[in-house]
Amino acid sequence: EMNAWDKIRSEFNKGDSPVRKLVIINVAVFIVAAVFGSFAHLYNTTADHLLEPLYMPSWYAEFFKRPWTLFTYMFFHALKNPMHLLFNMLFLYFIGRILVDFIPNKRFYIIYFGGGMVGGLLYLVAYNAFPVFTQNETYSVMLGASGAVTAIIVATAVLVPNYELFLFGVFRLKIKWLALYLVAANILFFPQGNEGGRLAHLGGALFGALYILQIQGRLPVNLDFLKK
């Protein structure tokens, strides 16, 4: 008879699906952070204040002190905005299940984490390079799986552009149009705010597209390290 931990591990590994594992991890981290926040409130502080060393900072100096945030930030979502987590996980679940049917699990993880990290780097570089950010010298942090999830969406669209989604059981939409809309919206609505999130989306989109184009041999330059 399995103990509680064995049951949890068996459930986590069921089907060896990267989509299932990533959704479980993201939701579990959100729940743990929320519980952590409830205890933090008793000490007159917040979960964000205590968990900030795991969020992606906007300043180079802070990032060099904690470079692990390039990886850890994508597992946390704003506790005050659960819809952020919900939409990310819905996209990951429904689009990720399509992509995982066409590529090995290893490549799925590369797209997910590569997209998240490129999104984080784009956020960091942009916040230290462009006057719209540097002139006010405001420190900020970024968290969320948006860059990683966008990488999955765009990679799927590049790999199988004419794959049809049956949205809400009402109408069909080719996935390439969904990806194009997401990229265009992040560019056109950039001045409307949430610049960090939009930068992460665009970084993830770029990585997802380049990765698929490279393994298909469709890039004019050779980036063999992306094929691994």
XYZ file of N, CA, C and O in Angstrom, residues 11-177:
668
model
N 0.651 10.463 -8.814
C -0.293 11.349 -9.494
C 0.443 12.377 -10.334
O 0.044 12.695 -11.457
N 1.547 12.902 -9.786
C 2.339 13.925 -10.482
C 2.944 13.364 -11.771
O 2.993 14.043 -12.800
N 3.398 12.111 -11.730
C 4.090 11.511 -12.869
C 3.159 10.767 -13.826
O 3.629 10.181 -14.797
N 1.875 10.787 -13.559
C 0.927 10.039 -14.379
C 1.019 10.479 -15.845
O 0.876 11.653 -16.169
N 1.284 9.534 -16.710
C 1.358 9.836 -18.134
C 2.635 10.528 -18.557
O 2.852 10.768 -19.739
N 3.505 10.867 -17.614
C 4.754 11.572 -17.902
C 4.515 12.798 -18.779
O 5.289 13.095 -19.687
N 3.445 13.525 -18.517
C 3.094 14.693 -19.322
C 3.747 15.959 -18.766
O 3.503 16.337 -17.611
N 4.558 16.669 -19.557
C 5.151 17.918 -19.079
C 4.094 18.983 -18.813
O 4.263 19.822 -17.923
N 3.007 18.946 -19.569
C 1.934 19.920 -19.357
C 1.320 19.716 -17.979
O 1.142 20.666 -17.203
N 0.991 18.488 -17.663
C 0.401 18.155 -16.369
C 1.324 18.564 -15.226
O 0.890 19.196 -14.252
N 2.607 18.236 -15.362
C 3.568 18.535 -14.303
C 3.709 20.037 -14.085
O 3.739 20.519 -12.946
N 3.800 20.791 -15.177
C 3.995 22.235 -15.061
C 2.758 22.932 -14.478
O 2.883 23.871 -13.690
N 1.579 22.470 -14.865
C 0.348 23.044 -14.300
C 0.291 22.756 -12.799
O -0.011 23.649 -11.993
N 0.584 21.523 -12.405
C 0.557 21.155 -10.991
C 1.556 21.995 -10.197
O 1.231 22.520 -9.116
N 2.765 22.152 -10.719
C 3.786 22.922 -10.010
C 3.358 24.373 -9.844
O 3.467 24.945 -8.751
N 2.860 24.991 -10.914
C 2.455 26.396 -10.837
C 1.307 26.607 -9.853
O 1.324 27.562 -9.066
N 0.326 25.722 -9.901
C -0.810 25.851 -8.982
C -0.369 25.600 -7.548
O -0.777 26.315 -6.622
N 0.487 24.599 -7.344
C 0.969 24.280 -6.002
C 1.763 25.441 -5.413
O 1.599 25.793 -4.236
N 2.621 26.063 -6.229
C 3.409 27.207 -5.747
C 2.482 28.357 -5.369
O 2.695 29.031 -4.352
N 1.443 28.586 -6.168
C 0.496 29.660 -5.861
C -0.199 29.406 -4.524
O -0.346 30.320 -3.698
N -0.626 28.166 -4.308
C -1.316 27.824 -3.057
C -0.382 27.979 -1.859
O -0.755 28.553 -0.833
N 0.851 27.486 -1.999
C 1.831 27.601 -0.910
C 2.119 29.071 -0.621
O 2.193 29.485 0.545
N 2.269 29.874 -1.673
C 2.540 31.304 -1.490
C 1.363 31.998 -0.805
O 1.555 32.888 0.036
N 0.133 31.587 -1.147
C -1.048 32.178 -0.524
C -1.111 31.839 0.960
O -1.414 32.707 1.804
N -0.813 30.591 1.305
C -0.776 30.187 2.714
C 0.339 30.938 3.439
O 0.157 31.423 4.555
N 1.474 31.037 2.779
C 2.606 31.777 3.325
C 2.216 33.230 3.595
O 2.583 33.821 4.612
N 1.440 33.801 2.666
C 0.994 35.179 2.819
C 0.071 35.375 4.004
O 0.108 36.409 4.672
N -0.763 34.361 4.290
C -1.664 34.449 5.438
C -0.887 34.493 6.747
O -1.205 35.283 7.651
N 0.166 33.678 6.841
C 1.006 33.707 8.034
C 1.823 35.001 8.100
O 2.028 35.564 9.185
N 2.266 35.475 6.935
C 3.051 36.716 6.896
C 2.217 37.887 7.409
O 2.733 38.793 8.063
N 0.916 37.851 7.117
C 0.032 38.937 7.558
C 0.001 39.045 9.082
O -0.126 40.145 9.633
N 0.122 37.926 9.755
C 0.123 37.933 11.216
C 1.330 38.689 11.766
O 1.303 39.191 12.890
N 2.383 38.757 10.974
C 3.596 39.465 11.383
C 3.706 40.836 10.718
O 4.782 41.418 10.613
N 2.545 41.305 10.241
C 2.449 42.650 9.672
C 3.335 42.838 8.445
O 3.933 43.895 8.243
N 3.432 41.802 7.628
C 4.169 41.905 6.375
C 3.391 41.176 5.293
O 2.233 40.790 5.508
N 3.978 40.989 4.116
C 3.281 40.340 3.008
C 4.141 39.230 2.418
O 5.356 39.199 2.598
N 3.477 38.346 1.696
C 4.202 37.271 1.033
C 5.156 37.839 -0.010
O 6.285 37.362 -0.160
N 4.719 38.877 -0.740
C 5.576 39.477 -1.766
C 6.862 40.028 -1.166
O 7.940 39.917 -1.757
N 6.749 40.616 0.001
C 7.940 41.175 0.644
C 8.943 40.079 0.991
O 10.161 40.244 0.808
N 8.441 38.950 1.464
C 9.318 37.864 1.877
C 9.800 37.011 0.702
O 10.900 36.447 0.736
N 8.981 36.936 -0.357
C 9.332 36.101 -1.503
C 10.053 36.872 -2.603
O 10.473 36.269 -3.604
N 10.222 38.168 -2.428
C 10.845 38.996 -3.465
C 12.203 38.483 -3.934
O 12.546 38.637 -5.116
N 13.032 37.848 -3.077
C 14.319 37.312 -3.558
C 14.167 36.249 -4.647
O 15.156 35.861 -5.269
N 12.929 35.792 -4.893
C 12.686 34.800 -5.937
C 12.055 35.419 -7.180
O 11.833 34.719 -8.176
N 11.759 36.734 -7.142
C 11.164 37.430 -8.279
C 12.258 38.055 -9.140
O 13.342 38.363 -8.662
N 11.946 38.282 -10.409
C 12.914 38.854 -11.351
C 13.017 40.366 -11.134
O 12.047 41.092 -11.332
N 14.207 40.881 -10.730
C 14.361 42.319 -10.491
C 14.633 43.080 -11.785
O 15.129 42.512 -12.769
N 14.319 44.360 -11.784
C 14.512 45.174 -12.981
C 15.895 45.812 -13.038
O 16.279 46.334 -14.087
N 16.646 45.798 -11.949
C 17.968 46.425 -11.922
C 19.064 45.369 -12.036
O 19.008 44.321 -11.387
N 20.093 45.698 -12.837
C 21.218 44.782 -13.004
C 21.854 44.424 -11.661
O 22.182 43.270 -11.393
N 22.062 45.439 -10.826
C 22.749 45.214 -9.553
C 22.017 44.189 -8.704
O 22.646 43.320 -8.079
N 20.703 44.275 -8.684
C 19.918 43.325 -7.902
C 19.925 41.941 -8.549
O 19.978 40.920 -7.860
N 19.875 41.911 -9.885
C 19.874 40.618 -10.576
C 21.186 39.863 -10.348
O 21.179 38.648 -10.136
N 22.305 40.567 -10.391
C 23.594 39.906 -10.197
C 23.747 39.361 -8.773
O 24.525 38.437 -8.531
N 22.969 39.912 -7.841
C 22.987 39.390 -6.480
C 22.193 38.090 -6.379
O 22.463 37.247 -5.527
N 21.198 37.948 -7.225
C 20.347 36.755 -7.190
C 19.969 36.308 -8.608
O 18.803 36.442 -9.031
N 20.942 35.789 -9.350
C 20.700 35.369 -10.744
C 19.699 34.228 -10.888
O 19.158 34.013 -11.975
N 19.464 33.487 -9.800
C 18.501 32.378 -9.866
C 17.089 32.849 -10.173
O 16.242 32.060 -10.583
N 16.842 34.155 -10.003
C 15.496 34.676 -10.256
C 15.100 34.546 -11.721
O 13.914 34.557 -12.046
N 16.090 34.411 -12.618
C 15.787 34.222 -14.041
C 15.003 32.932 -14.253
O 14.271 32.801 -15.238
N 15.134 31.998 -13.327
C 14.413 30.730 -13.382
C 13.210 30.715 -12.443
O 12.110 30.301 -12.831
N 13.404 31.196 -11.229
C 12.352 31.065 -10.215
C 11.158 31.982 -10.441
O 10.034 31.644 -10.044
N 11.367 33.137 -11.087
C 10.274 34.110 -11.199
C 9.069 33.553 -11.934
O 7.918 33.951 -11.684
N 9.318 32.615 -12.856
C 8.226 32.136 -13.701
C 7.295 31.150 -12.998
O 6.284 30.729 -13.564
N 7.609 30.787 -11.762
C 6.746 29.880 -11.014
C 5.790 30.618 -10.080
O 4.933 29.990 -9.455
N 5.951 31.924 -9.961
C 5.113 32.700 -9.039
C 4.142 33.586 -9.814
O 4.470 34.096 -10.881
N 2.958 33.764 -9.241
C 1.948 34.638 -9.830
C 1.401 35.548 -8.738
O 1.400 35.185 -7.562
N 0.943 36.725 -9.153
C 0.449 37.711 -8.205
C -0.715 37.151 -7.398
O -1.726 36.718 -7.971
N -0.573 37.161 -6.079
C -1.621 36.616 -5.216
C -2.905 37.441 -5.283
O -3.999 36.907 -5.083
N -2.775 38.720 -5.584
C -3.947 39.588 -5.668
C -4.662 39.468 -7.011
O -5.716 40.060 -7.208
N -4.062 38.728 -7.925
C -4.661 38.589 -9.255
C -4.635 37.121 -9.694
O -3.856 36.737 -10.567
N -5.487 36.286 -9.108
C -5.495 34.856 -9.467
C -5.846 34.599 -10.926
O -5.549 33.520 -11.454
N -6.473 35.586 -11.587
C -6.802 35.404 -12.996
C -5.542 35.300 -13.835
O -5.547 34.672 -14.905
N -4.454 35.912 -13.371
C -3.162 35.814 -14.051
C -2.737 34.354 -14.130
O -2.370 33.839 -15.199
N -2.824 33.673 -13.021
C -2.505 32.243 -12.976
C -3.493 31.448 -13.814
O -3.095 30.567 -14.592
N -4.785 31.740 -13.666
C -5.817 30.980 -14.354
C -5.629 31.001 -15.866
O -5.628 29.946 -16.521
N -5.452 32.189 -16.439
C -5.312 32.292 -17.892
C -4.021 31.635 -18.378
O -4.003 30.980 -19.420
N -2.936 31.821 -17.625
C -1.687 31.177 -18.018
C -1.834 29.661 -18.042
O -1.367 28.988 -18.968
N -2.474 29.114 -17.029
C -2.615 27.663 -16.946
C -3.611 27.122 -17.984
O -3.431 26.015 -18.504
N -4.641 27.893 -18.297
C -5.577 27.459 -19.340
C -4.879 27.386 -20.694
O -5.027 26.411 -21.441
N -4.104 28.426 -21.015
C -3.351 28.417 -22.274
C -2.342 27.277 -22.287
O -2.184 26.570 -23.291
N -1.630 27.115 -21.173
C -0.631 26.059 -21.096
C -1.275 24.689 -21.277
O -0.742 23.834 -22.004
N -2.403 24.473 -20.644
C -3.063 23.170 -20.700
C -3.588 22.859 -22.101
O -3.296 21.782 -22.662
N -4.331 23.794 -22.687
C -4.979 23.495 -23.961
C -4.022 23.569 -25.150
O -4.088 22.730 -26.059
N -3.125 24.551 -25.169
C -2.169 24.646 -26.275
C -1.009 23.683 -26.060
O -0.512 23.062 -27.004
N -0.575 23.538 -24.808
C 0.530 22.629 -24.515
C 0.220 21.202 -24.908
O 1.103 20.464 -25.376
N -1.020 20.777 -24.723
C -1.392 19.402 -25.081
C -1.296 19.168 -26.591
O -1.086 18.041 -27.029
N -1.456 20.241 -27.372
C -1.289 20.114 -28.821
C 0.194 19.947 -29.153
O 0.585 19.034 -29.875
N 1.015 20.825 -28.598
C 2.442 20.813 -28.917
C 3.113 19.512 -28.499
O 3.955 18.969 -29.222
N 2.736 18.993 -27.341
C 3.398 17.797 -26.829
C 3.086 16.564 -27.678
O 3.778 15.553 -27.583
N 2.090 16.654 -28.531
C 1.792 15.549 -29.448
C 2.761 15.519 -30.631
O 2.838 14.510 -31.345
N 3.491 16.634 -30.843
C 4.350 16.737 -32.023
C 5.847 16.745 -31.708
O 6.657 16.560 -32.615
N 6.212 16.991 -30.464
C 7.631 17.057 -30.117
C 7.904 16.244 -28.850
O 6.989 16.014 -28.054
N 9.146 15.814 -28.640
C 9.493 15.084 -27.416
C 9.354 15.976 -26.180
O 9.425 17.210 -26.268
N 9.176 15.345 -25.035
C 9.031 16.088 -23.785
C 10.217 17.005 -23.521
O 10.066 18.125 -23.022
N 11.426 16.529 -23.848
C 12.634 17.327 -23.600
C 12.560 18.653 -24.326
O 12.887 19.707 -23.760
N 12.119 18.631 -25.575
C 12.031 19.878 -26.343
C 10.909 20.777 -25.814
O 11.002 22.001 -25.880
N 9.868 20.166 -25.306
C 8.784 20.961 -24.708
C 9.325 21.762 -23.527
O 9.047 22.963 -23.396
N 10.090 21.099 -22.671
C 10.678 21.793 -21.514
C 11.649 22.887 -21.955
O 11.715 23.959 -21.340
N 12.414 22.626 -23.018
C 13.351 23.636 -23.514
C 12.599 24.876 -23.964
O 12.997 26.012 -23.669
N 11.490 24.683 -24.682
C 10.693 25.825 -25.148
C 10.111 26.581 -23.962
O 10.159 27.816 -23.907
N 9.558 25.856 -23.008
C 8.912 26.491 -21.855
C 9.917 27.300 -21.037
O 9.739 28.509 -20.829
N 10.977 26.648 -20.588
C 11.932 27.343 -19.731
C 12.804 28.316 -20.517
O 13.158 29.387 -20.007
N 13.127 27.979 -21.752
C 13.884 28.907 -22.584
C 13.105 30.174 -22.849
O 13.643 31.285 -22.772
N 11.817 30.020 -23.158
C 10.966 31.187 -23.389
C 10.844 32.056 -22.156
O 10.890 33.281 -22.231
N 10.695 31.405 -20.990
C 10.596 32.158 -19.745
C 11.867 32.930 -19.442
O 11.824 34.085 -19.009
N 13.015 32.307 -19.688
C 14.279 32.968 -19.380
C 14.601 34.079 -20.373
O 15.101 35.151 -19.984
N 14.313 33.861 -21.652
C 14.522 34.927 -22.635
C 13.591 36.109 -22.330
O 13.992 37.269 -22.439
N 12.359 35.809 -21.928
C 11.448 36.875 -21.530
C 11.979 37.657 -20.346
O 11.900 38.886 -20.307
N 12.554 36.947 -19.370
C 13.141 37.611 -18.217
C 14.328 38.476 -18.587
O 14.488 39.598 -18.088
N 15.172 37.983 -19.477
C 16.343 38.756 -19.913
C 15.933 39.993 -20.706
O 16.533 41.066 -20.548
N 14.920 39.853 -21.553
C 14.442 41.009 -22.312
C 13.900 42.077 -21.373
O 14.148 43.277 -21.560
N 13.177 41.650 -20.370
C 12.666 42.567 -19.340
C 13.822 43.291 -18.650
O 13.807 44.517 -18.500
N 14.836 42.554 -18.252
C 15.976 43.133 -17.541
C 16.724 44.128 -18.419
O 17.026 45.257 -17.982
N 17.033 43.737 -19.638
C 17.791 44.611 -20.539
C 16.995 45.864 -20.881
O 17.529 46.981 -20.859
N 15.714 45.695 -21.207
C 14.886 46.832 -21.596
C 14.753 47.848 -20.470
O 14.815 49.062 -20.698
N 14.593 47.357 -19.234
C 14.425 48.264 -18.106
C 15.692 49.053 -17.797
O 15.643 50.059 -17.083
N 16.823 48.606 -18.322
C 18.078 49.322 -18.089
C 18.596 50.019 -19.339
O 19.667 50.620 -19.316
N 17.834 49.941 -20.441
C 18.310 50.501 -21.701
C 17.437 51.617 -22.254
O 17.961 52.566 -22.855
N 16.137 51.549 -22.052
C 15.241 52.510 -22.689
C 14.833 53.637 -21.740
O 14.522 53.398 -20.570
N 14.834 54.864 -22.244
C 14.528 56.041 -21.405
C 13.192 55.980 -20.689
O 13.057 56.505 -19.588
N 12.190 55.324 -21.291
C 10.882 55.270 -20.649
C 10.962 54.598 -19.285
O 10.167 54.881 -18.379
N 11.965 53.722 -19.111
C 12.159 53.045 -17.834
C 13.253 53.706 -16.999
O 13.110 53.870 -15.790
N 14.357 54.073 -17.647
C 15.519 54.578 -16.904
C 15.315 55.978 -16.363
O 15.904 56.349 -15.347
N 14.463 56.775 -16.999
C 14.332 58.170 -16.576
C 13.645 58.325 -15.216
O 13.895 59.287 -14.488
N 12.787 57.352 -14.851
C 12.122 57.482 -13.553
C 12.817 56.681 -12.450
O 12.476 56.805 -11.283
N 13.795 55.862 -12.840
C 14.608 55.113 -11.882
C 13.761 54.305 -10.888
O 14.130 54.138 -9.732
N 12.616 53.833 -11.349
C 11.729 53.060 -10.485
C 12.122 51.591 -10.495
O 12.274 50.988 -11.554
N 12.305 51.049 -9.317
C 12.647 49.626 -9.192
C 11.365 48.798 -9.236
O 10.360 49.155 -8.632
N 11.402 47.714 -9.967
C 10.236 46.839 -10.028
C 10.695 45.392 -10.111
O 11.880 45.103 -10.306
N 9.748 44.494 -9.966
C 10.036 43.070 -10.107
C 8.995 42.465 -11.030
O 7.915 43.027 -11.233
N 9.331 41.314 -11.601
C 8.412 40.617 -12.485
C 8.235 39.182 -11.992
O 9.177 38.557 -11.509
N 7.024 38.674 -12.142
C 6.746 37.288 -11.802
C 5.649 36.776 -12.719
O 4.870 37.554 -13.269
N 5.615 35.476 -12.906
C 4.583 34.880 -13.742
C 5.151 34.026 -14.860
O 6.283 34.219 -15.308
N 4.337 33.097 -15.331
C 4.748 32.163 -16.384
C 4.372 32.643 -17.776
O 4.452 31.878 -18.741
N 4.014 33.917 -17.904
C 3.510 34.423 -19.180
C 4.497 34.246 -20.328
O 4.115 33.852 -21.434
N 5.778 34.547 -20.094
C 6.773 34.397 -21.152
C 6.907 32.952 -21.587
O 6.980 32.644 -22.785
N 6.937 32.051 -20.615
C 7.057 30.620 -20.915
C 5.838 30.106 -21.675
O 5.968 29.353 -22.647
N 4.663 30.524 -21.245
C 3.431 30.074 -21.891
C 3.321 30.648 -23.302
O 2.897 29.954 -24.243
N 3.702 31.908 -23.480
C 3.675 32.501 -24.813
C 4.623 31.772 -25.749
O 4.331 31.596 -26.943
N 5.771 31.336 -25.228
C 6.708 30.558 -26.038
C 6.044 29.274 -26.538
O 6.226 28.871 -27.702
N 5.268 28.625 -25.686
C 4.559 27.402 -26.067
C 3.532 27.694 -27.160
O 3.419 26.959 -28.149
N 2.780 28.780 -27.002
C 1.744 29.133 -27.980
C 2.362 29.422 -29.343
O 1.916 28.903 -30.378
N 3.395 30.268 -29.372
C 4.011 30.653 -30.644
C 4.746 29.473 -31.276
O 4.686 29.283 -32.496
N 5.412 28.667 -30.473
C 6.087 27.484 -31.010
C 5.083 26.546 -31.688
O 5.342 26.011 -32.773
N 3.934 26.374 -31.055
C 2.892 25.520 -31.636
C 2.390 26.100 -32.949
O 2.181 25.382 -33.925
N 2.216 27.423 -32.965
C 1.720 28.080 -34.173
C 2.713 27.989 -35.328
O 2.318 27.867 -36.487
N 4.006 28.058 -35.014
C 5.025 27.937 -36.064
C 5.118 26.495 -36.560
O 5.289 26.242 -37.755
N 4.979 25.544 -35.649
C 5.103 24.133 -36.006
C 3.893 23.627 -36.777
O 4.025 22.940 -37.797
N 2.695 23.956 -36.292
C 1.457 23.501 -36.956
C 0.517 24.699 -37.114
O -0.515 24.787 -36.433
N 0.858 25.628 -37.999
C 0.113 26.897 -38.100
C -1.364 26.754 -38.428
O -2.172 27.603 -38.039
N -1.724 25.707 -39.129
C -3.120 25.559 -39.550
C -3.937 24.648 -38.638
O -5.069 24.283 -38.969
N -3.361 24.277 -37.509
C -4.098 23.473 -36.529
C -5.291 24.293 -36.036
O -5.147 25.447 -35.624
N -6.468 23.716 -36.072
C -7.674 24.448 -35.725
C -8.083 24.220 -34.277
O -8.158 23.089 -33.806
N -8.345 25.313 -33.601
C -8.879 25.274 -32.246
C -10.386 25.439 -32.330
O -10.885 26.255 -33.104
N -11.103 24.661 -31.527
C -12.565 24.760 -31.498
C -12.940 25.530 -30.237
O -13.142 24.955 -29.169
N -12.993 26.859 -30.355
C -13.157 27.725 -29.200
C -14.595 27.750 -28.696
O -15.524 28.016 -29.462
N -14.732 27.494 -27.397
C -16.031 27.554 -26.720
C -17.059 26.634 -27.364
O -18.266 26.797 -27.162
N -16.585 25.689 -28.182
C -17.492 24.783 -28.854
C -18.378 25.471 -29.869
O -19.411 24.933 -30.286
N -17.956 26.675 -30.310
C -18.799 27.478 -31.197
C -18.127 27.722 -32.549
O -18.732 27.494 -33.599
N -16.874 28.202 -32.543
C -16.243 28.516 -33.823
C -14.790 28.044 -33.841
O -14.167 27.851 -32.808
N -14.303 27.867 -35.060
C -12.947 27.361 -35.254
C -11.984 28.511 -35.548
O -12.347 29.476 -36.207
N -10.767 28.360 -35.031
C -9.741 29.380 -35.235
C -8.398 28.691 -35.413
O -8.006 27.876 -34.588
N -7.706 29.008 -36.496
C -6.381 28.446 -36.699
C -5.419 29.050 -35.682
O -5.453 30.248 -35.417
N -4.551 28.209 -35.147
C -3.702 28.641 -34.047
C -2.746 29.754 -34.459
O -2.328 30.559 -33.631
N -2.411 29.841 -35.738
C -1.508 30.906 -36.187
C -2.131 32.288 -35.976
O -1.426 33.256 -35.684
N -3.452 32.381 -36.086
C -4.112 33.673 -35.880
C -4.152 34.037 -34.398
O -4.051 35.214 -34.044
